[in-house]
Every structure is written in C-alpha cells, then in structure tokens.
PDB file of C-alpha atoms in Angstrom:
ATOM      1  CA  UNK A   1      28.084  12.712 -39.741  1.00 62.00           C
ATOM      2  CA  UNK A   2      30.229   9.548 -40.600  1.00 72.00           C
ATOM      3  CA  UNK A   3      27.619   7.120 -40.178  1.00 85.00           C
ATOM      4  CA  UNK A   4      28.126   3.357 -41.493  1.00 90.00           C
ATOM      5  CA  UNK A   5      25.838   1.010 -41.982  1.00 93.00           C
ATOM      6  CA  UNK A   6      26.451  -2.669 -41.816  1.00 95.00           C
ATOM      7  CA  UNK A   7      23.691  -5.782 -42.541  1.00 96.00           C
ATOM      8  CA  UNK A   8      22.622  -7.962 -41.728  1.00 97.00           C
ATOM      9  CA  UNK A   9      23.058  -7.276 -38.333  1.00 95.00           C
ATOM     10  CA  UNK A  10      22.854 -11.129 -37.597  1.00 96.00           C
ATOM     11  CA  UNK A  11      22.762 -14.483 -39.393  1.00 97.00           C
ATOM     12  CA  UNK A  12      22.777 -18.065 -39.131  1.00 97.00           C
ATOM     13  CA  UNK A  13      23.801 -20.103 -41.995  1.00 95.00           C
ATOM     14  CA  UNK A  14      24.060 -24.324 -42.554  1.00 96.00           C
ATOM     15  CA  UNK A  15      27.555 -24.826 -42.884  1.00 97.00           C
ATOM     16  CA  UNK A  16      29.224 -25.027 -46.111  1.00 96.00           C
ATOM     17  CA  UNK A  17      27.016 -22.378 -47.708  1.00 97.00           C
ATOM     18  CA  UNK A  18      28.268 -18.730 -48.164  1.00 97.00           C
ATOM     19  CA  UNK A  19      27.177 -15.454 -46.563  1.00 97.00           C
ATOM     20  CA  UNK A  20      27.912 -11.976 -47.720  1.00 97.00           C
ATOM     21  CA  UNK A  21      27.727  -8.749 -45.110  1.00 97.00           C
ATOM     22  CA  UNK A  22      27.399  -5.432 -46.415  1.00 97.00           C
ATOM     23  CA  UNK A  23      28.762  -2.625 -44.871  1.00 95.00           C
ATOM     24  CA  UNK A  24      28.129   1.207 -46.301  1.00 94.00           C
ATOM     25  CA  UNK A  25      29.121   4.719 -45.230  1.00 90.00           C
ATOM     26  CA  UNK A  26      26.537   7.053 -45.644  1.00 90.00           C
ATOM     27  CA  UNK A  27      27.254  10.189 -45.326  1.00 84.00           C
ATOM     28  CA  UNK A  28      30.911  10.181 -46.597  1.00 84.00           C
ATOM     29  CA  UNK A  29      33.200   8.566 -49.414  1.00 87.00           C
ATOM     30  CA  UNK A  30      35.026   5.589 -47.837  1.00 84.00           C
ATOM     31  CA  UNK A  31      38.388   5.232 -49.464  1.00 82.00           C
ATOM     32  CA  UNK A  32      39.587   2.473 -47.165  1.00 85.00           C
ATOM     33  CA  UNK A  33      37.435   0.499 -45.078  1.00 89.00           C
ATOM     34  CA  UNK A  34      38.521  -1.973 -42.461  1.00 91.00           C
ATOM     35  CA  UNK A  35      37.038  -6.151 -41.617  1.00 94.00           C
ATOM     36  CA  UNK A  36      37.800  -7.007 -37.702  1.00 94.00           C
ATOM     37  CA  UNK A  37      36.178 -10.120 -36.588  1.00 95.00           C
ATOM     38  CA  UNK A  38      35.963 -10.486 -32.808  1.00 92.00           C
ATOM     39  CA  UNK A  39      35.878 -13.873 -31.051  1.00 89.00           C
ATOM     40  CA  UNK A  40      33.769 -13.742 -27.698  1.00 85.00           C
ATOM     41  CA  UNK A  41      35.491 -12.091 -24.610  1.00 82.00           C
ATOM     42  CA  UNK A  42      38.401 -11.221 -27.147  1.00 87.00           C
ATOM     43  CA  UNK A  43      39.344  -7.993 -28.354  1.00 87.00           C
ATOM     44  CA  UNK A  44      39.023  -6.840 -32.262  1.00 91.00           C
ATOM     45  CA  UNK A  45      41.314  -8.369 -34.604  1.00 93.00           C
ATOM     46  CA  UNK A  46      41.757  -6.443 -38.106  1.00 92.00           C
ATOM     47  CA  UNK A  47      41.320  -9.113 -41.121  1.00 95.00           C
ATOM     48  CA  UNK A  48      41.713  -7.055 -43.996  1.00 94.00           C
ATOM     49  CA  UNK A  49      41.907  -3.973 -45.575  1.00 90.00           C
ATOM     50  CA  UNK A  50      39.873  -2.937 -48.363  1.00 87.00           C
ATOM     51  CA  UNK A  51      40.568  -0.084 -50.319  1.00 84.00           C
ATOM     52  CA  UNK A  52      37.982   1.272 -53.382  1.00 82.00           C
ATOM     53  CA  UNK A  53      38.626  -0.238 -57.258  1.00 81.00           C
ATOM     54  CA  UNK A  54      41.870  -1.999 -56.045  1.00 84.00           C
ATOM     55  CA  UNK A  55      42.440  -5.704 -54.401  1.00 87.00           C
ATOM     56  CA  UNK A  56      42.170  -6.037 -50.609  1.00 91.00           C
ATOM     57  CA  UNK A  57      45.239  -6.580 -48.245  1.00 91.00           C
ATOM     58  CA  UNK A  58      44.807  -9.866 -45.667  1.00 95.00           C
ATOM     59  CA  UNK A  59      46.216  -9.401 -42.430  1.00 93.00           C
ATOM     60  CA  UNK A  60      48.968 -12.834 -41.867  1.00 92.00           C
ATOM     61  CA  UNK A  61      46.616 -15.705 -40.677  1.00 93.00           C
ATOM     62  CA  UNK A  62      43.471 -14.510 -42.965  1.00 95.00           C
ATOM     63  CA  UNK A  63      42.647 -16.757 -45.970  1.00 94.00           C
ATOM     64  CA  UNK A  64      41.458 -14.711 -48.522  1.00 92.00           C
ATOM     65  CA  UNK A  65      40.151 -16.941 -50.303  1.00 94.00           C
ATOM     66  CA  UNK A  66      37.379 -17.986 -47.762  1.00 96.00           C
ATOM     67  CA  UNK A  67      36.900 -14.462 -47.111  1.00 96.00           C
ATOM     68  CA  UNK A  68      36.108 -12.674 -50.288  1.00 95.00           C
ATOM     69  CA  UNK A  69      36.689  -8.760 -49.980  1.00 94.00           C
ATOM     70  CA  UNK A  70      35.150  -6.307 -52.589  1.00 90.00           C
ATOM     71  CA  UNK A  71      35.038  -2.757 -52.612  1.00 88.00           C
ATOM     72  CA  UNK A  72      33.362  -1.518 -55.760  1.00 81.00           C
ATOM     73  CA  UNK A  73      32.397   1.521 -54.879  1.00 88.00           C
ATOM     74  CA  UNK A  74      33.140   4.347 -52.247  1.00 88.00           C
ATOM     75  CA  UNK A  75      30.184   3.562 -50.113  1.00 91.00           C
ATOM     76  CA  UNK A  76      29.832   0.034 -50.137  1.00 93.00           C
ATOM     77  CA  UNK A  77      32.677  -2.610 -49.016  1.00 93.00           C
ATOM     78  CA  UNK A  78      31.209  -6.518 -48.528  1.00 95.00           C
ATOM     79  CA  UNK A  79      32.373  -9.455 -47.123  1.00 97.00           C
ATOM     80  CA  UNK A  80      31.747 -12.746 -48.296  1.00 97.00           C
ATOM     81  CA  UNK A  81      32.511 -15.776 -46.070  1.00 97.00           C
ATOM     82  CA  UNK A  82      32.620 -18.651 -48.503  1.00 97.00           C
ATOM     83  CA  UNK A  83      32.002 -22.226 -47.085  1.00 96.00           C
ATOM     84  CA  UNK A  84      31.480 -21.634 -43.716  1.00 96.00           C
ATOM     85  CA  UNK A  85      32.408 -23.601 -40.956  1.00 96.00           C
ATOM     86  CA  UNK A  86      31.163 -23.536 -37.147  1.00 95.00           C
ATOM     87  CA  UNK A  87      34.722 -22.436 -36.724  1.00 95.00           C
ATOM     88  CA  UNK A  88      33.437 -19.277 -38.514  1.00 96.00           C
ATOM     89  CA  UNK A  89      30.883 -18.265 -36.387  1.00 96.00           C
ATOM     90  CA  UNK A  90      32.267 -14.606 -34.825  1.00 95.00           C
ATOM     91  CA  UNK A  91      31.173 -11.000 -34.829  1.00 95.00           C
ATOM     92  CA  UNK A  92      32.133  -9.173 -37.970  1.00 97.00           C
ATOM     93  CA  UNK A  93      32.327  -5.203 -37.747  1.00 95.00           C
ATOM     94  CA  UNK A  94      33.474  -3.055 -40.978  1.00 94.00           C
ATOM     95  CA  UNK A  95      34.859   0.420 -40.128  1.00 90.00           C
ATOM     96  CA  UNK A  96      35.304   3.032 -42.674  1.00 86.00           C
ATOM     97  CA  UNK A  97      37.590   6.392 -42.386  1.00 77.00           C
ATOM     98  CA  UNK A  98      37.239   8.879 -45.684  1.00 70.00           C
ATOM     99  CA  UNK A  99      40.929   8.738 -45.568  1.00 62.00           C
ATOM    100  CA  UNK A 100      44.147   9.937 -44.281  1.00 56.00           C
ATOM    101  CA  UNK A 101      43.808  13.513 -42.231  1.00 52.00           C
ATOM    102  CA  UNK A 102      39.802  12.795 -41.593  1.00 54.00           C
ATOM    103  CA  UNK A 103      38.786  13.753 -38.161  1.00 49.00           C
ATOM    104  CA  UNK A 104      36.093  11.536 -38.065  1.00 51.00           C
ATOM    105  CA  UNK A 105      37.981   8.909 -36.385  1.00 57.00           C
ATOM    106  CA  UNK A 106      37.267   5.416 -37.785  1.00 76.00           C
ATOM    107  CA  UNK A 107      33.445   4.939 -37.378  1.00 82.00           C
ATOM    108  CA  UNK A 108      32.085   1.254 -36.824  1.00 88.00           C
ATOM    109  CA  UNK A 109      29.594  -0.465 -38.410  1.00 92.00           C
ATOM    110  CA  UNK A 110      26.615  -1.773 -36.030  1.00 92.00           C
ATOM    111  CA  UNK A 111      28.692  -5.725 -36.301  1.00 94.00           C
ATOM    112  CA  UNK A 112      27.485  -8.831 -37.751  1.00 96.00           C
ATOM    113  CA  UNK A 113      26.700 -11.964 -35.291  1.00 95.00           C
ATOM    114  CA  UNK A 114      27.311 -14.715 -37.714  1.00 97.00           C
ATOM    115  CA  UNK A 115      26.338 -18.294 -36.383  1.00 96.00           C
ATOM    116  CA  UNK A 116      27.085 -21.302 -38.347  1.00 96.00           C
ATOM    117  CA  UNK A 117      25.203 -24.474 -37.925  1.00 96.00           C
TER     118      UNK A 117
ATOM    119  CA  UNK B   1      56.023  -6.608 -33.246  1.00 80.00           C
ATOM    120  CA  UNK B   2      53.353  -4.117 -32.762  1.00 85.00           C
ATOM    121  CA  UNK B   3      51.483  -4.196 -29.917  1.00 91.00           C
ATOM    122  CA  UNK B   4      48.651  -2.193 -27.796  1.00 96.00           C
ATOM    123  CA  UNK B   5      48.311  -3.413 -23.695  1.00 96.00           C
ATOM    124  CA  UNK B   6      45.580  -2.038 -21.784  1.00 97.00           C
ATOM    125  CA  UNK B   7      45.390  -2.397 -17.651  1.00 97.00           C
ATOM    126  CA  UNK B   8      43.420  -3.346 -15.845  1.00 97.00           C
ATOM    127  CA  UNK B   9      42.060  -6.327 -17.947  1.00 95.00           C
ATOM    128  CA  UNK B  10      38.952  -6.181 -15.622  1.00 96.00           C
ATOM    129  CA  UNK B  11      37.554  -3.674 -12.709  1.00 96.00           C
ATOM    130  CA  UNK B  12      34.541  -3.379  -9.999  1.00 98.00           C
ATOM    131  CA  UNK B  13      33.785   0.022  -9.274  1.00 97.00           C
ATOM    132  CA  UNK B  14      30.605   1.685  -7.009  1.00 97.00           C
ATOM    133  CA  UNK B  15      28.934   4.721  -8.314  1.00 97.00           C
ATOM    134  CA  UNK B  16      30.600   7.460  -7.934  1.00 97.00           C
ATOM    135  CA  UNK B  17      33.890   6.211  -7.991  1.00 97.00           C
ATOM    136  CA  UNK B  18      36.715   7.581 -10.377  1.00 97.00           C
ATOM    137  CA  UNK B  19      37.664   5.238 -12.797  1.00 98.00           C
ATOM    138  CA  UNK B  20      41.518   5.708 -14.688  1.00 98.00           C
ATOM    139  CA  UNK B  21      42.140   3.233 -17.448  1.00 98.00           C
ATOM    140  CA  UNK B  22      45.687   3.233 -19.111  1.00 98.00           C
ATOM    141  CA  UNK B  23      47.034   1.773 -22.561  1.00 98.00           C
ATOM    142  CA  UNK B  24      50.588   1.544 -23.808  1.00 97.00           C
ATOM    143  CA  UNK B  25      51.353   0.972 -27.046  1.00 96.00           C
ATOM    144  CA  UNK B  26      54.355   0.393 -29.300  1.00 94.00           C
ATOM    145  CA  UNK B  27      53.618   0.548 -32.674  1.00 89.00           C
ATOM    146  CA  UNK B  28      55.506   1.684 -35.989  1.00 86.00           C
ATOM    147  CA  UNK B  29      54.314   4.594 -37.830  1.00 87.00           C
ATOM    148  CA  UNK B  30      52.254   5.666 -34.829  1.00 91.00           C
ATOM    149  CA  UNK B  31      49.075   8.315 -36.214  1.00 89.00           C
ATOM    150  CA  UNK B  32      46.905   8.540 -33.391  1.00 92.00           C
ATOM    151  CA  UNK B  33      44.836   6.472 -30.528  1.00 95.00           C
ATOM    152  CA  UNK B  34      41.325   5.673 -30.214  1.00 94.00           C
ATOM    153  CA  UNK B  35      39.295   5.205 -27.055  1.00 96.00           C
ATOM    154  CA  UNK B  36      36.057   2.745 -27.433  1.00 94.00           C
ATOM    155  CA  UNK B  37      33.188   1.744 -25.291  1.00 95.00           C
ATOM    156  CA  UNK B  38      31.472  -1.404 -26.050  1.00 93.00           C
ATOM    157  CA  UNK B  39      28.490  -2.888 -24.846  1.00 91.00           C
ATOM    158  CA  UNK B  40      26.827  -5.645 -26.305  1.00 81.00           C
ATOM    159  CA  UNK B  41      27.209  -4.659 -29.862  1.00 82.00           C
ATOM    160  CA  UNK B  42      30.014  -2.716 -32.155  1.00 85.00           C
ATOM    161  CA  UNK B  43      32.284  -0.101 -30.713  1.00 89.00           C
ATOM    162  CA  UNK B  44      31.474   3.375 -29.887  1.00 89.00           C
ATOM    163  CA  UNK B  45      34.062   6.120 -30.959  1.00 88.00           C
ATOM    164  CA  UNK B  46      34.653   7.825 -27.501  1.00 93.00           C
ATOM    165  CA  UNK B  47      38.103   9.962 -28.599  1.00 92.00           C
ATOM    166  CA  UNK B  48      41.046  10.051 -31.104  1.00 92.00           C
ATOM    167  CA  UNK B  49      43.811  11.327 -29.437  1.00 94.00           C
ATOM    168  CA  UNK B  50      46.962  12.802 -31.951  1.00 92.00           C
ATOM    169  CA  UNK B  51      48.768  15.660 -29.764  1.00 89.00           C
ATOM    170  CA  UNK B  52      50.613  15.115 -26.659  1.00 91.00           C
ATOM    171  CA  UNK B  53      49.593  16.435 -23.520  1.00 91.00           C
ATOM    172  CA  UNK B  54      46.056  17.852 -25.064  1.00 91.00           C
ATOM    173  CA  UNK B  55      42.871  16.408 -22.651  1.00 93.00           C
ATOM    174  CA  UNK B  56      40.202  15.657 -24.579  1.00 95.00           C
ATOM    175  CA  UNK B  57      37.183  15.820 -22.148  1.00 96.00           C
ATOM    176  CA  UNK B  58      33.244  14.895 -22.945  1.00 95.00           C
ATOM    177  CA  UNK B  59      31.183  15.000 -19.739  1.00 97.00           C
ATOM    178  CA  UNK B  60      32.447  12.969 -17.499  1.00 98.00           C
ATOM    179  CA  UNK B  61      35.446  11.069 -19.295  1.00 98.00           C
ATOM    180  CA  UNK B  62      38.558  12.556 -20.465  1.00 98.00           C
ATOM    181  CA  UNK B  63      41.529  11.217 -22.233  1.00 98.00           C
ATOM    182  CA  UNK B  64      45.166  11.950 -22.603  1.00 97.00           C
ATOM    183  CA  UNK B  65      48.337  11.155 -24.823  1.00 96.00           C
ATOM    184  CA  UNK B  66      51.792  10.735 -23.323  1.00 96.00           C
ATOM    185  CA  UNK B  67      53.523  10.238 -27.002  1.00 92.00           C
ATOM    186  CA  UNK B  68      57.098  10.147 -25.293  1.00 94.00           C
ATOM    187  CA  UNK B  69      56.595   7.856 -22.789  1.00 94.00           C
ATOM    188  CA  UNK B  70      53.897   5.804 -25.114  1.00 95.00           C
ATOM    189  CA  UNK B  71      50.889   5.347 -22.709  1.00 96.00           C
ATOM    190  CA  UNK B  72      47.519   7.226 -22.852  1.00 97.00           C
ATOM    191  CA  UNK B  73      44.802   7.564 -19.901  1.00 98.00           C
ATOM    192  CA  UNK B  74      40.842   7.241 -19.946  1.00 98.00           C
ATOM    193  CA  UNK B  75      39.668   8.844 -17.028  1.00 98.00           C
ATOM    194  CA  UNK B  76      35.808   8.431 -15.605  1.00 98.00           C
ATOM    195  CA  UNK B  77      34.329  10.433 -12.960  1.00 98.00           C
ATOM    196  CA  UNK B  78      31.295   9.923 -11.003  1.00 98.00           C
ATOM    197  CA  UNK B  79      30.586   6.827 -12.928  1.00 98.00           C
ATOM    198  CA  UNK B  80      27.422   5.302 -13.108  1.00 97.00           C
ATOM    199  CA  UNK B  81      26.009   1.767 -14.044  1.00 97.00           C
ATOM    200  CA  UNK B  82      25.681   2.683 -17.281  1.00 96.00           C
ATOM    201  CA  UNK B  83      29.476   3.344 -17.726  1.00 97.00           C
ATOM    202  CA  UNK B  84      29.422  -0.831 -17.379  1.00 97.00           C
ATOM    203  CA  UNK B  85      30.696  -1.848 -20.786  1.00 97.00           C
ATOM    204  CA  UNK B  86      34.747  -2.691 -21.909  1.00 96.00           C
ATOM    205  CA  UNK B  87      36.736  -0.228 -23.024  1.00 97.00           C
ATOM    206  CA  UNK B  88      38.953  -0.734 -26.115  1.00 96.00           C
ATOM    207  CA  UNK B  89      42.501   1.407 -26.941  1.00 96.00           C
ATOM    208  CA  UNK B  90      42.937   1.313 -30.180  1.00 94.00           C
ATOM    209  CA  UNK B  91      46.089   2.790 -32.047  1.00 94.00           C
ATOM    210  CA  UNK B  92      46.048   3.791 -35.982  1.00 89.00           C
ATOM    211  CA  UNK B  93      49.290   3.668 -37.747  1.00 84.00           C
ATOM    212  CA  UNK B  94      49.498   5.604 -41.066  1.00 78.00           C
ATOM    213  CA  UNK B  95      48.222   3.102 -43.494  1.00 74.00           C
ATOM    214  CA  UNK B  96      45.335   3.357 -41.169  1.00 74.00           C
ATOM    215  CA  UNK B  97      45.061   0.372 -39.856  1.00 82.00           C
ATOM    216  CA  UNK B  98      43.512   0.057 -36.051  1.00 87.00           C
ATOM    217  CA  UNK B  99      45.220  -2.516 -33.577  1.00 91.00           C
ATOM    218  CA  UNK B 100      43.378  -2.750 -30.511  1.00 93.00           C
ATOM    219  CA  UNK B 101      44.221  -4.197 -26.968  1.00 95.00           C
ATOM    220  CA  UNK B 102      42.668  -6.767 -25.035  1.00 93.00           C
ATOM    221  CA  UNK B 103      40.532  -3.573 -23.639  1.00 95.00           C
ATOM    222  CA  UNK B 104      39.478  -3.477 -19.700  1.00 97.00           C
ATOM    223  CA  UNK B 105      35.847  -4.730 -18.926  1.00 96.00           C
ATOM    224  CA  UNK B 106      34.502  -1.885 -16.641  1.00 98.00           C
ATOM    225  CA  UNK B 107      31.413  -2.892 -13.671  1.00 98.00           C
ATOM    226  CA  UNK B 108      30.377  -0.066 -12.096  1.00 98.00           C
ATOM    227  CA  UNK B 109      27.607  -1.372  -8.958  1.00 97.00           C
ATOM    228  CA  UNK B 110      24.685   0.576  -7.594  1.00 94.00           C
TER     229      UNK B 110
END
C-alpha cells in the first residue's frame, strides 16, 4: 500500500513557458501532500505544503506565485512552475501521508528531473 | 532554528563491513524520524522511528531513536555494493512537515 505516483518523470521545457507535474496517491486519500525540490548533491528541501480544498503554505524563500500549488482532490496534488528559468531546473518529488497517526510513513513520489533550456 | 545533521557526510566501506550512520536533530514539535536510501531517483522509505529505545530491524539494517539525547542510528551489516546510495534522516514535526539533513553518501567496494 501507499503508493504515489508522480509524472512526468522528466521534462525539458524552453524557458519562459510553464510546466505542471502531477503527483497522485493511489491507494490512499492524501490529506496533505508535500513539494521538496532537490538541487544536485544537495539534500531535499520542503517548498510547500498542500493540503486538499484549502490554499497551500510556502516554505520562507518559495515564491508562490511562480510555483502554483493545487490540491483539488484527495488523490491528486500538482505543481505548476510558471515561467521557468534555467535557474529552475531541479528534481521535484511530491510526498503524500493520509494524515496525522498514519503508519505509512510519508511515501515519495518517483521525482521529476525538470531541465530548462 | 530547526535543524537535522547527519555524520559522516561521505564514507568508503568494503563488503562486509558494518556500516553505523548517526543523525541529530533539534526540531520543535518533534513526531518521529525517517531513514531514506536514495539512489539515482526519489527516496526510498527505509524506517519511521517514534519510540525511544525500540530497534527497528529489516535484514540487514536496523535503526534506533535516542529521543533524550536527540540522535538516532542506521546501522548496516555485511553490506554489499548495492547498499551504495546516500542515506537521508529525515525528522517530521506535527504539522507533518519532513526536514531532512545533508544525508551521508554511502560506497561500499567489491
């Protein structure tokens, strides 16, 4: 159980154009789901927070206006990065926990490589 | 501030060796930590560690929580190549929220 699905699992985009990432839990309800974006030969680094039906929380540094959080449902959280830059280009990996006292851990999405050119 | 250190940053091990791995955290509202192996993609949940002084064992790794003195230990035995990857402590607080150290890049040699 507690698998999530994230795609694409890599892109490459011109820059200034936008790209949304998908990321789904399918075989639970995912109240909260988490954005990290890791920088090569760096460690994870939580963005944002994305709870179902209610706005997303940006961790300090994160614009959230380039990075466009919505969480319509309880199985689907995406991730829209709005005029991107080479600056950009990272690995983005969604995690998803079915909430507070779950024993699942906090299961990871398979990552998006996203390369702007 | 919050923060999660693991040591070492980086290790070269030959098969067979025992590998111990430690992470110290202080952060507010602790819940629990999270052991990780990663290759070359996303993470892969190894424990999540809530109790002190419970090992959690699978095969050949084991983990344990020290919640008084704030430190937890990922031990490897017999290791093999294939236990090449970095290893990410991660601690959740109770919103949640994961915040993960710089993690220890394991090489295990034939």
């Amino acid at each position: 159980g507690a698998v999530v699905s994230q795609h694409p699992s890599r892109v490459i985009c011109k820059s200034g154009t936008s790209v949304k990432i998908e990321c789904r839990s399918l075989d639970f309800q995912a109240t909260t789901m988490f954005w990290y974006r890791q920088f090569p030969k760096q460690s994870l680094m939580l963005m944002a927070t994305s709870n179902e039906g209610s706005k997303a929380t940006y961790e300090q540094g994160v614009e959230k206006d380039k990075f466009l959080i919505n969480h319509a449902s309880l199985t689907l959280s995406t991730l829209t990065v709005t005029s991107a830059h080479p600056e950009d280009s990272s690995f983005y990996i969604c995690s998803a926990t079915p909430g507070q006292g779950s024993s699942y851990g906090y299961t990871f999405g398979s990552g998006t490589r996203l390369t702007v050119v | 501030e919050d923060k999660v250190v693991q040591s070492p940053l980086s290790l070269v091990v030959h098969e067979g060796d025992t590998v111990t791995l430690n992470c110290s955290y202080e952060v507010t509202n602790f819940r629990s930590l999270l052991w990780y192996k990663q290759e070359k993609k996303a993470p892969t949940f190894l424990f999540m560690l809530t109790s002190s002084g419970i090992e959690k064992k699978s095969g050949r790794l084991s983990s344990i929580l020290d919640k008084k003195e704030l430190f937890s230990i990922l031990n490897i035995t017999a290791t093999q190549t294939g236990d090449s990857a970095v290893y990410l402590c991660a601690v959740a607080d109770s919103w949640g929220k994961l915040q993960f150290g710089a993690g220890t890049q394991v090489v295990v040699t034939p």
